XYZ file of C-alpha atoms in Angstrom:
589
model
C -52.203 -30.989 -12.118
C -53.883 -33.769 -10.146
C -53.599 -34.932 -6.712
C -52.012 -37.660 -7.952
C -49.741 -36.162 -9.896
C -48.995 -33.704 -7.335
C -48.250 -37.057 -5.131
C -45.717 -38.578 -7.326
C -44.067 -34.493 -7.757
C -43.447 -34.064 -3.964
C -41.304 -37.543 -4.204
C -39.592 -36.034 -6.782
C -38.810 -33.214 -4.975
C -37.463 -35.725 -2.368
C -35.405 -37.773 -4.017
C -31.800 -36.851 -2.023
C -34.089 -38.453 0.353
C -35.109 -40.979 -1.741
C -31.185 -42.093 -2.170
C -29.822 -41.659 1.182
C -33.510 -44.904 2.164
C -31.989 -46.584 -0.753
C -28.458 -46.287 0.972
C -30.037 -47.826 3.867
C -31.837 -49.887 1.937
C -28.734 -52.019 0.627
C -27.357 -51.906 4.859
C -30.768 -53.676 6.372
C -31.036 -55.966 3.471
C -27.654 -57.517 4.398
C -28.266 -59.883 7.602
C -30.980 -61.060 5.028
C -28.613 -62.152 2.509
C -25.828 -62.943 4.846
C -28.125 -65.208 7.622
C -28.512 -68.198 5.797
C -24.378 -68.130 4.743
C -23.093 -68.245 7.998
C -25.221 -70.018 9.392
C -23.733 -72.053 6.772
C -20.014 -71.715 7.196
C -20.786 -71.838 11.286
C -22.045 -75.823 11.085
C -19.440 -76.363 8.278
C -16.763 -75.720 8.500
C -16.844 -74.793 11.797
C -19.358 -76.897 15.101
C -19.580 -79.839 12.197
C -16.087 -79.433 11.788
C -15.140 -80.185 15.330
C -13.361 -76.355 15.435
C -15.619 -75.202 18.072
C -13.718 -71.368 18.036
C -14.377 -71.127 14.518
C -18.418 -71.803 14.800
C -18.443 -69.118 17.115
C -16.166 -66.564 14.873
C -18.720 -67.210 12.195
C -21.859 -66.250 14.532
C -19.687 -63.650 15.806
C -20.119 -62.564 12.574
C -22.945 -62.997 11.423
C -24.121 -60.293 14.716
C -21.696 -57.811 12.957
C -23.736 -58.357 10.052
C -27.039 -58.138 12.130
C -25.339 -54.788 13.448
C -25.010 -53.527 10.760
C -28.599 -53.914 8.905
C -30.123 -51.895 12.236
C -27.670 -48.876 11.672
C -29.562 -48.969 8.317
C -32.442 -48.324 9.854
C -31.780 -46.189 12.118
C -31.157 -44.056 9.582
C -34.254 -44.710 7.642
C -36.339 -43.089 10.381
C -33.747 -40.342 10.558
C -35.033 -39.441 6.469
C -38.476 -40.710 6.635
C -39.419 -37.189 7.864
C -38.275 -36.039 5.617
C -39.036 -37.173 2.435
C -43.169 -37.513 3.911
C -43.241 -34.987 5.581
C -43.389 -31.678 2.520
C -46.174 -34.510 0.954
C -48.487 -33.757 3.554
C -48.372 -30.378 2.942
C -48.903 -30.532 -0.930
C -51.508 -32.492 -0.524
C -53.318 -29.777 2.571
C -53.181 -27.203 -0.410
C -54.650 -29.618 -2.994
C -57.660 -29.982 -0.317
C -58.398 -26.809 0.537
C -58.215 -25.446 -3.142
C -61.123 -28.761 -3.239
C -62.592 -27.194 -0.646
C -62.935 -23.795 -1.772
C -64.330 -24.477 -5.535
C -66.722 -26.927 -4.651
C -69.553 -26.164 -6.907
C -72.182 -27.222 -4.156
C -70.793 -26.438 -1.274
C -72.838 -27.110 2.155
C -74.303 -24.139 2.513
C -75.104 -23.604 6.302
C -72.557 -25.163 8.549
C -68.896 -26.101 8.745
C -67.965 -28.251 6.261
C -67.140 -31.880 8.278
C -66.419 -33.630 5.321
C -63.962 -31.504 3.974
C -62.236 -31.245 7.418
C -62.124 -35.311 7.202
C -60.302 -35.118 3.743
C -58.035 -33.169 5.803
C -58.008 -34.728 8.520
C -58.250 -38.392 7.666
C -57.640 -38.776 3.941
C -53.905 -36.870 4.302
C -53.063 -38.004 7.141
C -53.895 -41.669 5.305
C -51.529 -40.891 2.807
C -49.007 -39.247 4.894
C -48.933 -42.568 6.739
C -48.749 -45.260 4.464
C -46.379 -42.610 2.486
C -44.486 -43.675 5.339
C -45.044 -47.315 5.915
C -43.944 -48.139 2.130
C -40.999 -46.519 2.928
C -40.647 -48.690 6.205
C -42.083 -51.540 5.718
C -42.772 -52.738 2.522
C -39.275 -50.910 0.979
C -36.993 -53.405 4.056
C -39.623 -56.181 3.492
C -39.035 -56.414 -0.517
C -35.730 -56.165 -0.161
C -35.178 -58.345 2.465
C -37.572 -60.821 0.803
C -34.935 -60.694 -2.457
C -32.385 -60.474 -0.169
C -32.785 -63.531 0.706
C -33.865 -65.950 -2.059
C -30.511 -64.404 -3.436
C -29.051 -66.312 -0.595
C -30.871 -69.396 -0.293
C -29.905 -69.369 -3.519
C -25.954 -69.647 -3.204
C -26.296 -71.801 0.086
C -29.107 -74.549 -1.661
C -29.614 -73.860 -5.285
C -31.646 -77.183 -5.438
C -34.248 -76.702 -2.914
C -34.969 -72.985 -5.177
C -38.262 -74.008 -7.217
C -39.841 -76.807 -4.589
C -39.798 -72.374 -2.610
C -39.526 -70.053 -4.758
C -43.634 -71.880 -6.503
C -45.331 -71.577 -3.933
C -44.658 -67.764 -3.059
C -44.881 -67.173 -6.683
C -48.413 -68.380 -6.445
C -49.269 -67.108 -2.864
C -48.099 -63.534 -4.552
C -50.570 -63.919 -7.893
C -53.087 -65.531 -6.124
C -53.116 -62.432 -3.758
C -52.485 -59.821 -6.203
C -56.257 -60.686 -8.537
C -58.385 -60.855 -4.861
C -57.224 -57.182 -4.278
C -59.466 -55.469 -6.338
C -62.457 -56.495 -4.150
C -60.123 -54.854 -1.037
C -59.859 -52.083 -3.108
C -63.908 -51.656 -3.071
C -64.262 -52.363 0.657
C -61.728 -50.039 1.093
C -62.772 -47.129 -0.471
C -66.220 -47.957 1.069
C -65.069 -47.410 3.749
C -63.335 -44.339 3.761
C -66.846 -42.417 2.529
C -68.769 -44.426 5.190
C -66.372 -42.503 7.420
C -66.602 -38.830 5.656
C -71.021 -39.825 6.117
C -70.086 -40.127 9.541
C -68.333 -36.906 10.267
C -70.379 -35.333 8.089
C -73.533 -36.242 10.365
C -72.098 -35.803 12.668
C -70.858 -32.016 12.222
C -74.109 -31.521 10.897
C -75.830 -32.510 14.142
C -73.861 -30.783 16.305
C -73.114 -28.687 14.819
C -77.243 -27.425 15.498
C -76.669 -29.064 18.800
C -79.386 -25.739 20.013
C -81.637 -25.813 17.920
C -82.074 -29.468 18.087
C -82.992 -28.443 21.642
C -84.793 -26.847 21.043
C -87.195 -28.810 18.910
C -86.959 -31.717 21.035
C -85.717 -33.732 17.942
C -82.401 -35.418 19.572
C -83.965 -38.709 19.771
C -83.814 -38.288 15.748
C -80.418 -36.766 15.581
C -79.209 -39.710 17.602
C -80.750 -41.970 15.443
C -78.897 -40.758 11.881
C -75.634 -40.514 14.183
C -75.920 -43.559 14.387
C -76.813 -45.109 11.481
C -73.364 -43.313 10.065
C -71.417 -44.712 12.642
C -73.168 -47.954 12.381
C -72.675 -48.157 8.093
C -69.191 -47.076 9.267
C -68.762 -50.023 11.296
C -70.144 -52.760 8.634
C -67.836 -51.242 6.309
C -64.760 -51.586 8.602
C -65.811 -55.265 10.160
C -65.818 -56.399 5.803
C -62.976 -54.748 5.314
C -61.315 -57.309 8.084
C -63.484 -60.229 7.028
C -61.434 -60.266 2.837
C -58.164 -58.899 4.742
C -57.783 -62.160 7.339
C -58.672 -63.999 4.221
C -55.437 -62.279 1.592
C -53.520 -62.967 4.291
C -54.627 -66.213 4.951
C -53.557 -66.940 0.666
C -49.730 -65.454 1.713
C -49.769 -67.466 5.089
C -49.488 -70.268 3.586
C -47.123 -68.969 0.139
C -45.230 -68.139 3.302
C -46.391 -71.670 5.319
C -45.932 -74.309 2.489
C -42.192 -73.836 1.295
C -40.619 -74.283 4.650
C -42.569 -77.420 5.027
C -41.291 -78.504 1.361
C -38.011 -76.870 2.212
C -37.993 -79.624 6.085
C -39.651 -82.753 3.643
C -36.425 -82.602 0.574
C -34.151 -81.875 2.792
C -33.584 -84.828 4.625
C -32.999 -86.819 1.770
C -31.117 -83.737 -0.164
C -27.896 -84.101 3.198
C -28.205 -88.203 3.413
C -27.428 -87.876 -0.710
C -24.674 -85.516 -0.464
C -26.124 -82.713 -2.234
C -26.682 -80.708 -0.016
C -24.644 -79.980 3.614
C -25.941 -80.273 6.981
C -24.644 -76.571 7.191
C -26.613 -75.712 3.827
C -29.830 -77.712 5.298
C -30.057 -75.303 8.270
C -28.617 -72.300 6.822
C -31.755 -72.582 4.219
C -34.622 -72.877 7.169
C -32.664 -69.765 8.667
C -33.381 -67.943 5.244
C -37.506 -69.530 5.405
C -38.015 -68.781 8.643
C -36.370 -65.952 10.156
C -36.008 -64.015 7.145
C -38.660 -65.035 4.489
C -41.306 -66.163 6.271
C -41.417 -63.159 8.104
C -40.952 -60.819 5.485
C -43.729 -62.375 3.715
C -46.643 -61.695 5.543
C -45.400 -58.523 6.473
C -45.613 -57.965 2.970
C -49.335 -59.111 3.193
C -50.027 -57.072 6.216
C -48.652 -53.640 4.510
C -50.208 -54.187 1.279
C -53.575 -55.101 2.280
C -53.594 -52.175 4.727
C -51.475 -50.129 3.529
C -51.170 -49.817 0.507
C -55.105 -49.816 -0.033
C -55.715 -47.467 1.963
C -52.862 -45.351 0.575
C -54.705 -45.516 -3.543
C -58.376 -45.388 -2.507
C -57.063 -41.895 -0.057
C -55.559 -40.419 -3.012
C -58.369 -41.600 -5.670
C -60.732 -40.502 -2.928
C -58.362 -37.075 -2.476
C -58.596 -36.844 -6.832
C -62.546 -36.982 -6.753
C -62.674 -33.738 -3.859
C -59.495 -31.622 -4.345
C -58.808 -31.692 -8.670
C -59.821 -28.821 -10.020
C -60.075 -26.805 -13.069
C -56.616 -24.923 -14.147
C -57.649 -20.871 -12.910
C -58.184 -19.523 -16.832
C -58.472 -15.434 -16.061
C -60.309 -13.486 -17.987
C -58.893 -10.968 -20.642
C -62.360 -8.112 -20.675
C -61.196 -4.472 -19.164
C -64.963 -3.081 -17.952
C -65.645 0.558 -19.573
C -66.849 2.369 -17.011
C -67.272 0.780 -12.964
C -71.178 -0.282 -12.900
C -73.134 -3.330 -12.703
C -75.631 -4.181 -14.546
C -78.012 -8.189 -14.393
C -79.352 -9.927 -17.090
C -81.815 -12.674 -17.277
C -79.309 -13.377 -13.394
C -80.733 -17.295 -12.773
C -78.159 -19.425 -10.719
C -79.491 -22.780 -8.812
C -77.320 -25.400 -6.022
C -76.833 -28.192 -8.328
C -78.704 -29.307 -11.473
C -81.843 -30.448 -10.307
C -82.163 -27.948 -7.763
C -85.690 -25.181 -7.299
C -83.193 -21.754 -9.222
C -82.923 -19.034 -5.370
C -82.478 -16.457 -8.469
C -84.714 -16.735 -11.050
C -83.348 -14.063 -14.292
C -82.809 -10.944 -12.542
C -82.722 -8.461 -14.056
C -81.164 -5.175 -12.448
C -79.163 -2.121 -12.992
C -76.804 -0.353 -10.496
C -75.020 2.644 -10.904
C -71.878 4.048 -10.237
C -72.884 5.536 -7.716
C -76.083 3.564 -6.239
C -76.476 2.223 -2.905
C -79.089 -1.300 -2.753
C -79.791 -2.763 -0.219
C -81.829 -6.945 -0.512
C -83.659 -8.133 2.053
C -86.000 -11.068 1.941
C -86.507 -14.117 3.977
C -83.333 -15.905 5.312
C -81.906 -18.459 2.684
C -84.127 -17.154 -0.062
C -81.059 -16.293 -1.674
C -79.188 -13.304 -0.902
C -76.215 -14.220 0.095
C -76.088 -16.117 -3.374
C -76.439 -13.132 -4.513
C -73.351 -11.363 -3.566
C -71.275 -14.482 -4.943
C -73.069 -14.061 -7.945
C -72.278 -9.594 -8.817
C -68.948 -9.750 -7.421
C -67.940 -12.595 -9.910
C -67.329 -15.560 -7.376
C -70.587 -17.796 -8.696
C -70.724 -17.662 -12.062
C -74.524 -17.996 -13.024
C -76.605 -20.766 -14.396
C -78.041 -18.181 -17.151
C -78.275 -14.492 -17.250
C -75.261 -12.650 -17.109
C -73.019 -10.098 -14.893
C -71.639 -6.937 -16.477
C -69.268 -4.722 -14.769
C -68.600 -1.704 -16.556
C -70.328 -3.865 -20.009
C -68.170 -7.411 -19.590
C -69.004 -9.962 -17.853
C -67.780 -10.261 -14.288
C -65.717 -13.144 -14.518
C -63.687 -12.439 -17.013
C -62.635 -8.868 -16.106
C -58.189 -9.721 -15.519
C -59.016 -11.263 -12.119
C -55.815 -9.071 -10.530
C -58.362 -5.902 -11.169
C -61.468 -7.650 -10.645
C -60.068 -8.187 -7.026
C -59.134 -4.178 -7.271
C -62.415 -3.193 -8.046
C -65.080 -5.443 -6.234
C -65.295 -5.742 -2.584
C -67.689 -9.133 -0.793
C -66.998 -9.182 3.600
C -69.043 -11.503 4.422
C -70.601 -12.149 7.936
C -67.410 -13.820 9.037
C -64.673 -11.132 8.963
C -61.317 -12.522 8.821
C -58.848 -11.191 10.624
C -55.096 -12.347 10.704
C -51.600 -12.188 13.699
C -49.902 -9.619 12.613
C -50.313 -5.580 13.623
C -53.026 -3.677 12.915
C -51.094 -2.028 10.324
C -51.146 -4.997 8.031
C -54.573 -6.328 8.587
C -56.032 -2.400 7.893
C -53.662 -2.342 4.233
C -54.007 -5.758 3.339
C -56.210 -4.257 0.517
C -53.644 -0.627 0.689
C -50.400 -0.844 -0.421
C -49.121 2.155 -0.827
C -51.600 3.025 2.631
C -50.560 5.951 4.921
C -50.937 5.410 8.354
C -52.793 8.545 8.393
C -55.423 7.518 5.614
C -55.954 3.899 8.071
C -56.186 5.794 10.370
C -59.175 7.967 8.533
C -60.570 4.949 7.517
C -60.709 3.546 11.161
C -62.304 6.304 12.021
C -65.265 6.720 9.106
C -66.401 2.901 10.341
C -66.271 3.635 14.054
C -62.785 1.187 14.348
C -60.828 4.315 15.140
C -61.676 3.783 19.533
C -60.222 0.072 18.545
C -57.163 1.184 17.287
C -57.070 3.152 19.198
C -57.206 0.990 22.516
C -55.704 -2.014 21.456
C -52.323 -0.119 20.577
C -53.271 2.082 17.311
C -51.017 1.180 14.209
C -48.230 -1.523 15.604
C -50.266 -2.466 17.650
C -50.021 -6.972 17.921
C -53.484 -9.069 16.940
C -53.325 -12.310 18.065
C -55.529 -15.183 16.861
C -59.059 -15.210 18.989
C -58.156 -12.303 20.663
C -60.709 -9.665 18.548
C -64.400 -10.784 19.481
C -66.663 -11.481 16.490
C -67.885 -7.785 15.921
C -64.865 -6.051 16.700
C -63.759 -8.584 13.915
C -65.756 -6.686 11.502
C -65.040 -2.974 12.223
C -61.644 -4.288 11.392
C -62.516 -5.717 7.853
C -64.779 -3.002 7.009
C -62.005 -0.339 7.390
C -59.578 -2.256 4.986
C -62.118 -2.686 2.591
C -62.783 1.209 3.459
C -59.528 2.533 2.062
C -58.778 -0.223 -0.692
C -59.097 0.859 -3.859
C -62.815 -0.841 -4.195
C -65.430 0.888 -6.333
C -68.238 -1.664 -5.572
C -68.472 -3.019 -1.641
C -71.717 -5.825 -1.152
C -71.702 -5.549 2.835
C -72.997 -9.896 3.110
C -74.286 -8.832 7.192
C -70.980 -7.633 7.319
C -72.826 -5.819 10.407
C -74.053 -8.623 12.342
C -72.281 -8.018 14.931
C -72.999 -4.597 15.511
C -75.044 -2.880 17.409
C -78.142 -1.200 15.370
C -75.797 2.988 16.365
C -72.434 1.088 15.142
C -74.543 -0.777 11.685
C -75.727 2.654 10.787
C -72.644 5.365 11.069
C -70.655 2.383 9.100
C -72.641 2.133 5.903
C -73.254 5.368 5.967
C -70.183 5.849 5.656
C -69.754 3.783 2.600
C -72.783 5.486 1.396
C -70.655 8.656 1.867
C -67.540 6.644 0.265
C -68.606 6.677 -3.246
C -68.829 4.012 -5.897
C -71.354 1.191 -5.574
C -72.499 -0.084 -2.181
C -74.377 -3.395 -2.109
C -76.118 -4.152 1.697
C -77.371 -8.304 2.268
C -79.517 -6.554 5.315
C -78.670 -8.056 8.395
C -81.477 -5.406 10.076
C -84.194 -3.904 7.439
C -82.878 -0.459 9.061
C -80.759 -1.521 6.463
C -83.107 -0.843 3.467
C -84.567 3.004 5.277
C -81.035 3.861 4.550
C -80.398 2.921 0.873
C -81.630 4.732 -2.604
C -83.541 1.887 -3.761
C -84.307 -2.118 -1.896
C -84.545 -5.520 -3.497
C -87.166 -7.693 -1.477
C -85.561 -11.586 -2.795
C -89.150 -13.689 -2.671
C -88.713 -16.937 -3.693
C -89.594 -17.198 -7.722
C -90.594 -12.984 -7.461
C -88.552 -10.154 -6.807
C -89.058 -6.537 -5.686
C -87.225 -2.992 -6.460
C -87.516 0.285 -5.414
C -87.904 2.757 -3.080
C -88.923 2.063 0.587
C -91.621 3.422 0.395
C -92.944 2.536 -3.150
C -92.571 -0.752 -1.904
C -94.420 -0.294 1.219
C -97.607 -0.361 -0.999
C -96.173 -2.436 -4.177
C -94.691 -4.930 -2.497
C -96.846 -7.546 0.148
C -93.073 -9.161 1.322
C -91.515 -5.644 2.185
C -94.617 -4.645 4.118
C -94.974 -8.265 5.723
C -91.530 -7.728 6.788
C -91.403 -3.749 8.392
C -94.848 -4.838 9.701
C -93.115 -7.433 11.768
C -89.956 -4.907 12.445
C -91.775 -1.881 13.355
C -94.601 -2.347 14.077
C -95.944 0.960 14.246
C -94.338 2.609 10.681
C -91.498 5.686 10.929
C -92.632 8.513 9.586
C -90.222 9.688 6.911
C -89.091 12.860 8.316
C -88.147 10.669 11.288
C -86.170 7.748 8.629
C -82.266 8.270 8.389
C -81.934 9.483 5.343
C -78.872 8.473 3.231
C -75.130 10.720 3.784
C -74.504 12.832 1.552
C -71.262 10.892 -0.729
C -67.383 12.393 -0.804
C -64.522 11.486 -3.117
C -63.713 8.271 -1.904
C -60.452 8.722 0.390
C -58.367 6.281 -2.056
C -55.042 6.240 -1.956
C -53.352 7.050 -4.742
C -51.606 4.844 -6.520
C -53.556 2.741 -5.850
C -57.095 4.137 -7.641
C -58.173 1.674 -10.098
C -57.254 2.825 -13.980
């Protein structure tokens, strides 16, 4: 469903609140409809007829009607949250889904533009919707009620009053598209400023280390200046269009002041009716039109622009689940090519690779060469631009999502641990695992002591309680006890010390199934059966010993990491493989 569709659907679901707002609108519009009429009665049947008591009585009725309208406005504010808050939740979910499906996400640092969409554009939609429900709705109701009241009190003034109002409204509507374009430019400038600031601030240590503070400051200054210029253009256009509506509200009042005395003199209009007409125009319709112009040129435009911007980035196609059933658990890669963008240089180029059901592969190469991209391709998170990744003989992305999620597990560098018990965290992917199996998995990867220190499986985890290394240990144990037959560790041990890293990798190697390690330390390559060296246009595949002689890049990396190469007898070898520890009910069929 599109963002606009989600927006309309979320509003429709709050129809009960809408009915209450409609009832409140009726109460709120009562003073606007009766104000001029009550003033007319107070003059013609009270003060003008020498009956001051009757005049005061009609004014007292006016006061009571005003209190009724105030009560209606109070009910509006009470109901507003029930209508608007669910809308924000719907849009935030849509933005997060769009960010997760972004075909070209930021490769380093946080997605500042995505954060801006959540914190800025969603809040704009929320506030604008609330403004329309409170202000524009009330102004429309007030204007209609005032015109209806004017028709009953001084119908002869309707034509000179209605024509300028109609002309001003039409002119304002004709000028709205240019204001919409400027408002959109302002929204995009805000996103670019947020992205520029986020990039610089997240890499502040590198900026300072390289002495690039002036260039970084200039980058942010340019983005802020562009945003300020866009805001100025919006303000100028808003002022011009507000002036148009101002004339539409002022001209009818002037015409009424010019025409009313003659009409009173001719007897076609009473003095009370003339005064009542001025009350409608000066105290009700004129402020309403000014407010409507202000709301339309800011709230409505911001709402439309924000919804359009969210639609450009948050709408994703409905997922289509696959129907292919893998025959076995081997991985086969043929002609795999992928680049971040249609015109970008591929980071993976025509790669061929075969991983049997018990393979242990380490992937090494310079930072940014595409190792993490390869992990996304192998697990089906990314779709290749060319070539295929086959799981059990079928394309990995065509395997039903439920089965693929059971068979394939990826542990990223930033481990995710949620608030709850350790049992909930460790058993996330193995719902039927016993406590003994969970504890055994924790012990296997080196997290046993951490679990005991945190109070055992019943220990509660809160936000930010674990260090990055502790979170990685929990994530490793979680996947170890899962039924996954293919495990990809994408620098998943980067926050562990070398001894703990070696223990965790040996545990997964002994667990069974395919193990792919995106190496954080080159010692991971020495523990693997085969090593894939990624070096831009060329790749090399082989054992550690073979690559030392056949791959200049691998030998260079090893010399830089360990100037004195370890003799073979000192190199830690792969651990003996043991059957996978998987709860019987969770084993893939």
